[in-house]
Coordinates of C-alpha atoms in Angstrom, one line a residue:
X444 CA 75.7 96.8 93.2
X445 CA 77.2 94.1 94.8
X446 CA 81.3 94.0 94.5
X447 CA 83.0 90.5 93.8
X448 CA 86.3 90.3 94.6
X449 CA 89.5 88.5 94.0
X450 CA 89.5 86.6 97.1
X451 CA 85.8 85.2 96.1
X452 CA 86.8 84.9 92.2
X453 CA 89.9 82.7 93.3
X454 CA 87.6 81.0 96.0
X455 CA 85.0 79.4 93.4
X456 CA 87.8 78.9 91.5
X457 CA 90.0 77.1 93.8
X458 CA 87.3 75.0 95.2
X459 CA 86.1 72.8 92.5
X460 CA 89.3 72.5 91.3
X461 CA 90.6 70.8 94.8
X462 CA 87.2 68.5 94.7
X463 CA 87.8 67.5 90.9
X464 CA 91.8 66.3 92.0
X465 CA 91.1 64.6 94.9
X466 CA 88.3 62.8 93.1
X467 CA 90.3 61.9 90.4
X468 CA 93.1 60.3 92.7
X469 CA 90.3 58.3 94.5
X470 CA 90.9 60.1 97.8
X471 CA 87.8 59.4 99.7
X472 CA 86.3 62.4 101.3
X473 CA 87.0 63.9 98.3
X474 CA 85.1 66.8 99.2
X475 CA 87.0 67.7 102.3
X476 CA 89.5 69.2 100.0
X477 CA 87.7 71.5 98.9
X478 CA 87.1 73.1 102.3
X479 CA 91.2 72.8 102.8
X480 CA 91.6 74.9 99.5
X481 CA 88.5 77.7 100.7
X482 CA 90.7 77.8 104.3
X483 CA 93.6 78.1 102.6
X484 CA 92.8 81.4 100.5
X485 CA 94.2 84.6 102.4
X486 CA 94.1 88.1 100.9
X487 CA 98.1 88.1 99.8
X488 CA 101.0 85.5 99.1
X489 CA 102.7 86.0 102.0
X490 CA 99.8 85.1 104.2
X491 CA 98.7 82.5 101.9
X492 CA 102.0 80.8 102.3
X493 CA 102.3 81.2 106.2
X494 CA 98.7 80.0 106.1
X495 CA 99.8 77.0 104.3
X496 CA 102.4 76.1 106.2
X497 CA 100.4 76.5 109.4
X498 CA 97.6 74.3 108.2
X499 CA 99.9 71.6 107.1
X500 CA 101.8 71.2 110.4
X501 CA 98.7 71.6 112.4
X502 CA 97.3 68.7 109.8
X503 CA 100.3 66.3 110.3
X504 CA 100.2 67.1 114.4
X505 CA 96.6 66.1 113.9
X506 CA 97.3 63.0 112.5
X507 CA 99.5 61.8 115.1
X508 CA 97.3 62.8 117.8
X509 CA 94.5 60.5 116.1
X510 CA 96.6 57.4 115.8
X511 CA 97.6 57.7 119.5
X512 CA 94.2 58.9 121.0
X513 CA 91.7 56.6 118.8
X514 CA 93.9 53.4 118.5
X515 CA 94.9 53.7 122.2
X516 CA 91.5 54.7 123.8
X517 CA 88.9 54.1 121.1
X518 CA 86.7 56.1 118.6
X519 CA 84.1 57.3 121.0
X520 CA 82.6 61.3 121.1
X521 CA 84.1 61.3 124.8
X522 CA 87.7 60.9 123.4
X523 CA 87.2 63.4 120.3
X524 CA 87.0 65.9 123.1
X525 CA 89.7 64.5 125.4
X526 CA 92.3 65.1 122.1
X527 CA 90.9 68.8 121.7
X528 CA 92.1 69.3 124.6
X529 CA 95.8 68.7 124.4
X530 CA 95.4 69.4 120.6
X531 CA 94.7 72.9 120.8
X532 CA 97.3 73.8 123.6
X533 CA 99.9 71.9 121.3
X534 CA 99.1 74.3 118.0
X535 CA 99.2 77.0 120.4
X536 CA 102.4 75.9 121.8
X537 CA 104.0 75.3 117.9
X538 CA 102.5 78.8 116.7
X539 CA 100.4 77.0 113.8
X540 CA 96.7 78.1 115.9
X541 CA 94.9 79.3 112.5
X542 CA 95.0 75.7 111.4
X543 CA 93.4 74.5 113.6
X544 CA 89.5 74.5 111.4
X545 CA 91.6 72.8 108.8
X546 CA 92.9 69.6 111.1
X547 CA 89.6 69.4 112.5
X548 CA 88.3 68.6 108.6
X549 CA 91.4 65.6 109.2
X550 CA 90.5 64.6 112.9
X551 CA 86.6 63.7 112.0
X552 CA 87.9 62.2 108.6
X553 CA 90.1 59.7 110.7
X554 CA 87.4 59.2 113.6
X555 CA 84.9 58.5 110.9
X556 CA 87.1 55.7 109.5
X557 CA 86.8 54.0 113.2
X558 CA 90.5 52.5 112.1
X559 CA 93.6 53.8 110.8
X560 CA 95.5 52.3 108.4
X561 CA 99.0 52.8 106.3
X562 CA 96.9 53.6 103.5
X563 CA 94.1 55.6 104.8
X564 CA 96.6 57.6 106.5
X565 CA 98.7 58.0 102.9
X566 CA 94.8 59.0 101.6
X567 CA 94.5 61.8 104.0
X568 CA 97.9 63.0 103.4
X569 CA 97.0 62.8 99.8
X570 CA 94.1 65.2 100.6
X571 CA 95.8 67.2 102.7
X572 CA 98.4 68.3 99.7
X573 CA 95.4 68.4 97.3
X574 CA 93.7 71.0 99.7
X575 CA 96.4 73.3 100.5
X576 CA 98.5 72.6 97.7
X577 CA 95.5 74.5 95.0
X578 CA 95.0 77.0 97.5
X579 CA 98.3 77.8 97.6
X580 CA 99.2 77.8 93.8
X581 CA 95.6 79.8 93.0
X582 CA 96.6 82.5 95.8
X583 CA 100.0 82.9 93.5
X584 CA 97.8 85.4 91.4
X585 CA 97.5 89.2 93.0
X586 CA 96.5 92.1 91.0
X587 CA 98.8 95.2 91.0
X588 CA 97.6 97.6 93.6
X589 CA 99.7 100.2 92.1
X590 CA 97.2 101.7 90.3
X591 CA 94.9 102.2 93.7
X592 CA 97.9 103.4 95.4
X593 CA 98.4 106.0 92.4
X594 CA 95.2 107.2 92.8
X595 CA 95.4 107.5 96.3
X596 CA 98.7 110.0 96.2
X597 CA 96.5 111.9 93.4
X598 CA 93.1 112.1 96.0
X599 CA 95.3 113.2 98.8
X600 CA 97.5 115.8 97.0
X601 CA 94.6 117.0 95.8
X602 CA 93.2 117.3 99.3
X603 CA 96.2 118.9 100.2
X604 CA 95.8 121.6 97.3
X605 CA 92.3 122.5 98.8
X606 CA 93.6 122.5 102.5
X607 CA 96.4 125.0 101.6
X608 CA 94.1 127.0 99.3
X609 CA 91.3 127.0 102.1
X610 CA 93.8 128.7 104.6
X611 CA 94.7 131.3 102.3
X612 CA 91.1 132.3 101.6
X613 CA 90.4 132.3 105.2
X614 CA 94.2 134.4 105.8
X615 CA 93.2 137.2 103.8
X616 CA 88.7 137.0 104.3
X617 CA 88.0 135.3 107.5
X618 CA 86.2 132.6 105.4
X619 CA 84.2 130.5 108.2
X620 CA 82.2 128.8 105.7
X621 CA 84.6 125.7 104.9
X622 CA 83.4 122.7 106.4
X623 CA 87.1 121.0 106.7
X624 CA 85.9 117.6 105.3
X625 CA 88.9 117.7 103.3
X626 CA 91.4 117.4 106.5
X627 CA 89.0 113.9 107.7
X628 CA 89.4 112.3 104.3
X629 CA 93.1 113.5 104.1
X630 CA 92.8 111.6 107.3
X631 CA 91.1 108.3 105.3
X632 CA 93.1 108.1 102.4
X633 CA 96.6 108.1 104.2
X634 CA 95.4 105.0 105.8
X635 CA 93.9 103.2 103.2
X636 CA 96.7 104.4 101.5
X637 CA 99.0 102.5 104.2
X638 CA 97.3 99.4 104.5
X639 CA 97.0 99.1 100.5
X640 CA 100.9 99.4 101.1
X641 CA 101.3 97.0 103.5
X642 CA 99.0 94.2 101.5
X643 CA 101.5 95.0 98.4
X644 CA 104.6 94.2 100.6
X645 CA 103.3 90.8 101.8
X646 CA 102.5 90.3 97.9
X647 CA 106.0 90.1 97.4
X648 CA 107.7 87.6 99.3
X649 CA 111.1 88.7 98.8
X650 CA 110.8 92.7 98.7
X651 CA 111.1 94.7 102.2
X652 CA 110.6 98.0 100.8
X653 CA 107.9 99.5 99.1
X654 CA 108.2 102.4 96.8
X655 CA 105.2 104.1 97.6
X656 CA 105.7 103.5 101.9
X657 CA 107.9 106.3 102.8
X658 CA 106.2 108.4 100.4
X659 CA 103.1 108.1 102.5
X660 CA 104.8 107.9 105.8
X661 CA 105.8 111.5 104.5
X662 CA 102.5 113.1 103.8
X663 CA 101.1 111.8 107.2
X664 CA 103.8 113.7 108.9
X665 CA 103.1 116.7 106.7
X666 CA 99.2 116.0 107.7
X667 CA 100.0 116.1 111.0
X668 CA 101.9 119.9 110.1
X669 CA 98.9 121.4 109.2
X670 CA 96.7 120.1 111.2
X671 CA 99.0 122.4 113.7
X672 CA 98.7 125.5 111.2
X673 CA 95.4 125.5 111.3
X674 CA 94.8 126.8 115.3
X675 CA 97.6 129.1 114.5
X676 CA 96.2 130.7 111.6
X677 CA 93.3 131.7 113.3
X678 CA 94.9 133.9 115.4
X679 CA 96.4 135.7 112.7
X680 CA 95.5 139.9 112.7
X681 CA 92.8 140.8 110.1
X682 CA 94.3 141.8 106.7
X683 CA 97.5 143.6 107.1
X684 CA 100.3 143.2 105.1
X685 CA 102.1 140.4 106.3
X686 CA 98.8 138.5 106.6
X687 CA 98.6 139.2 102.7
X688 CA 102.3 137.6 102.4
X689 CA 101.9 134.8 104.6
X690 CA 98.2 133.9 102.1
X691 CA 100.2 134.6 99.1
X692 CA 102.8 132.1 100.5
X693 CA 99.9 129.5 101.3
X694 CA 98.6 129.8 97.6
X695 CA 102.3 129.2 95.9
X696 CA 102.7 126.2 98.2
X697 CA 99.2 125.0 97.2
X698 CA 100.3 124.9 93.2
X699 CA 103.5 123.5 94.5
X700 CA 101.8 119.9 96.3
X701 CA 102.8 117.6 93.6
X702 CA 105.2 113.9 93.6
X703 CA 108.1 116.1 92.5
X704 CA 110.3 117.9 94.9
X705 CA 110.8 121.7 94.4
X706 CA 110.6 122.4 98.1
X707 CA 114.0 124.0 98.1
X708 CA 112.2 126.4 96.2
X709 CA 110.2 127.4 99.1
X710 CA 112.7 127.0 101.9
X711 CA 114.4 129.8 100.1
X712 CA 111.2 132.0 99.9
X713 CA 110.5 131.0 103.7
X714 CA 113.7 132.3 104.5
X715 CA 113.2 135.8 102.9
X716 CA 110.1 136.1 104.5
X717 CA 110.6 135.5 107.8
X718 CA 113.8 137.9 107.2
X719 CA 111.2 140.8 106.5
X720 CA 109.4 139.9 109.4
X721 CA 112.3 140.5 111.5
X722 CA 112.5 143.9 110.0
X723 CA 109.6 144.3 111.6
X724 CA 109.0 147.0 114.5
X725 CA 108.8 145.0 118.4
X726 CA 105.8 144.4 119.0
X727 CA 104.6 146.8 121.8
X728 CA 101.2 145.5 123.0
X729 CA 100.5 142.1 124.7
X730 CA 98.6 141.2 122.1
X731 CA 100.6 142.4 119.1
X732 CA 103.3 140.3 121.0
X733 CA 101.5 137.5 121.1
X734 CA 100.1 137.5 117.2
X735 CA 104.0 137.8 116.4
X736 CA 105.0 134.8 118.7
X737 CA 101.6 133.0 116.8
X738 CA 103.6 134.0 113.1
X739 CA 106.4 132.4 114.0
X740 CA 104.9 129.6 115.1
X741 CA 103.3 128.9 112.0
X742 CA 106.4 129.7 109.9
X743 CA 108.3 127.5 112.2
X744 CA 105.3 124.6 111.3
X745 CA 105.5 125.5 107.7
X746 CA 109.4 124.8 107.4
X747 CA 108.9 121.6 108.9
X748 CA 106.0 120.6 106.2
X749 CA 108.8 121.6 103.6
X750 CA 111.8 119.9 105.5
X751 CA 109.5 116.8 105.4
X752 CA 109.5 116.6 101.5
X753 CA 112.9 118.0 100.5
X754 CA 114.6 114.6 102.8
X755 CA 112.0 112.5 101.1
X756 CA 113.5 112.5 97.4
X757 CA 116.3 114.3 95.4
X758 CA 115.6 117.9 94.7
X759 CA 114.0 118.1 91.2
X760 CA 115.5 121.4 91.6
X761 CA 119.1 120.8 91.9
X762 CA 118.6 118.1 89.3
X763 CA 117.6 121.0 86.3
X764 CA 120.5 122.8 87.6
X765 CA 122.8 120.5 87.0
X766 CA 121.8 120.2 84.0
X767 CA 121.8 123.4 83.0
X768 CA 125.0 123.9 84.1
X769 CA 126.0 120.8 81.9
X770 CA 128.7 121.4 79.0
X771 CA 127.5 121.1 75.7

C-alpha cells in the first residue's frame, strides 16, 4: 500500500489554496502561484524558511534582470537566454541557487507580458508573496517525530539485548548458527535514528540541541565496542571457568541495556573480575599467553561500552542512594 505523506498532504493542500488567493486578488497568472507554493514545500521549517527566503531574493533579482534585459534589448527567445546566463552566475554568486525554478515561473511571466509596467511588476510581486507566503505558513505544521525516535532507542536496545545475549551463548557453546542480522540493523536504526534527529532540530528553529542526539551519538560509539568484541570473543578457550564468568557477565549486561544508567553497577563488577583474573597463574604457553592478552582485550573494550553510558546521563545509581541515605 501506497504511503502518503505529510509533505504530499500539505502539497495538495498548499496548492489550491495559493491559486484560490491569487485569483481572488486578480493577479494574472494566477496559477503560477501555485507552482511557487509546491517549490516552496521542504520536509522541515528550517528549510522551508531558508527555502523561502532563497526563492524570494532569487524572484526580486529576477525582476530586475527582466526590466533591464527585455526593456533594453527586447523580448526576443535569443535574449531569454542571454539573461540566463548572467542570471544563474548571479544566484550562484548571492547563495540563493535553489530558487532559481521559482524566478524562472517570474522571468516567462514578465517576457510573456512583452512590456513591464508599475503595476504588472506590483502584480508579480503580488504573486510572488501569495506563492511563497502559503507555502511557508502551511510548512509551519510538522508532526512530532518523537514517537519514531522512541521507537527507534526501543528497536536498537533491543538489538543490543540480542547482540549481548548472542555472545554469551556462543562464550560458553560455540554457537555458529547466529546469522548476525542483528549487528546490520543495529547498523540501520542508528542512522535512521540520526537523520530523524537531525530533521527534528531543523523543526525547531530556535533549539540547537536535541534530547535524543547525544543519546544516539552514545550507542553508535558503544556499536562500534562490540563490533570490536566480537573478533575477540572468538578467540576465547573452550568452556573453562573464566569463559563461564566472562558469559555470565555478557548475560547481566544484556538485562542491563535500558535508557537508565546503572553502569556504575557494572564497572564495579568489571573491576572484581578482572581482579580474579589477575590471580590467575602466568600463562606459560604461547598460546595460553596469547588467549590471556585476547581477555583483556575484550575486558578492556567492555569498560569502554560501560564508560560510554555512565558520561552519558547521571547515575540512576547514585540517584537511589541518595535517596536512601535521605533523613526522614
Amino acid at each position: 500500500m501506497v504511503r502518503i505523506g505529510y509533505r504530499t498532504i500539505k502539497t495538495a493542500i498548499g496548492t489550491p489554496i495559493s491559486i484560490s488567493v491569487a485569483q481572488l486578488l486578480g493577479v494574472s497568472n494566477f496559477v503560477s502561484a501555485g507552482i511557487l507554493t509546491i517549490l516552496c514545500i521542504q520536509p522541515s521549517r528550517k528549510r522551508s524558511v531558508l527555502s523561502a527566503w532563497h526563492r524570494f531574493l532569487a524572484c526580486v533579482t529576477a525582476s530586475l534582470f527582466s526590466i533591464i534585459f527585455f526593456e533594453l534589448i527586447g523580448y526576443h527567445p535569443i535574449v531569454v537566454g542571454i539573461m540566463l546566463l548572467f542570471f544563474i552566475p548571479t544566484t550562484v554568486l548571492l547563495k540563493v541557487t535553489p530558487g532559481i525554478a521559482t524566478s524562472s515561473v517570474i522571468i516567462l511571466n514578465l517576457y510573456g507580458a512583452e512590456g513591464i509596467s508599475r503595476s504588472f511588476l506590483f502584480d508579480q510581486f503580488l504573486l510572488i508573496i501569495v506563492g511563497i507566503g502559503t507555502g511557508l505558513l502551511v510548512n509551519l505544521y510538522m508532526p512530532s517525530l518523537d514517537k519514531q525516535l522512541k521507537q527507534k532507542q526501543t528497536e536498537l536496545e533491543r538489538n543490543f539485548q540480542l547482540i549481548l545475549r548472542e555472545i554469551a551463548l556462543y562464550i560458553r557453546n560455540k554457537n555458529e548458527d547466529w546469522d548476525g542480522k542483528e549487528l546490520t540493523k543495529s547498523e540501520e536504526l542508528i542512522q535512521e535514528a540520526m537523520n530523524l534527529v537531525s530533521l527534528d532540530k531543523e523543526n525547531h528553529l530556535l533549539r540547537t540541541e536535541h534530547p535524543y542526539h547525544d543519546y544516539f551519538v552514545m550507542r553508535s560509539k558503544q556499536f562500534e565496542c562490540l563490533q570490536k568484541m566480537l573478533p575477540l570473543v572468538s578467540r576465547l578457550p573452550k568452556t573453562d571457568a573464566i569463559s563461564v564468568q566472562v558469559a555470565d557477565f555478557f548475560d547481566k549486561l544484556s538485562d542491563a541495556v535500558h535508557p537508565g544508567n546503572t553502569a556504575i553497577l557494572y564497572l564495579d563488577e568489571l573491576s572484581k573480575l578482572r581482579n580474579t583474573f589477575d590471580q590467575e597463574e602466568l600463562p606459560e604457553t604461547r598460546e595460553a599467553f596469547i588467549t590471556r592478552a585476547n581477555l583483556f582485550r575484550l575486558l578492556h573494550e567492555i569498560e569502554d561500552y560501560l564508560l560510554l553510558k555512565e558520561k552519558f546521563k547521571q547515575s540512576d545509581v547514585s540517584a537511589r542512594i541518595r535517596v536512601k541515605k535521605r533523613p526522614e
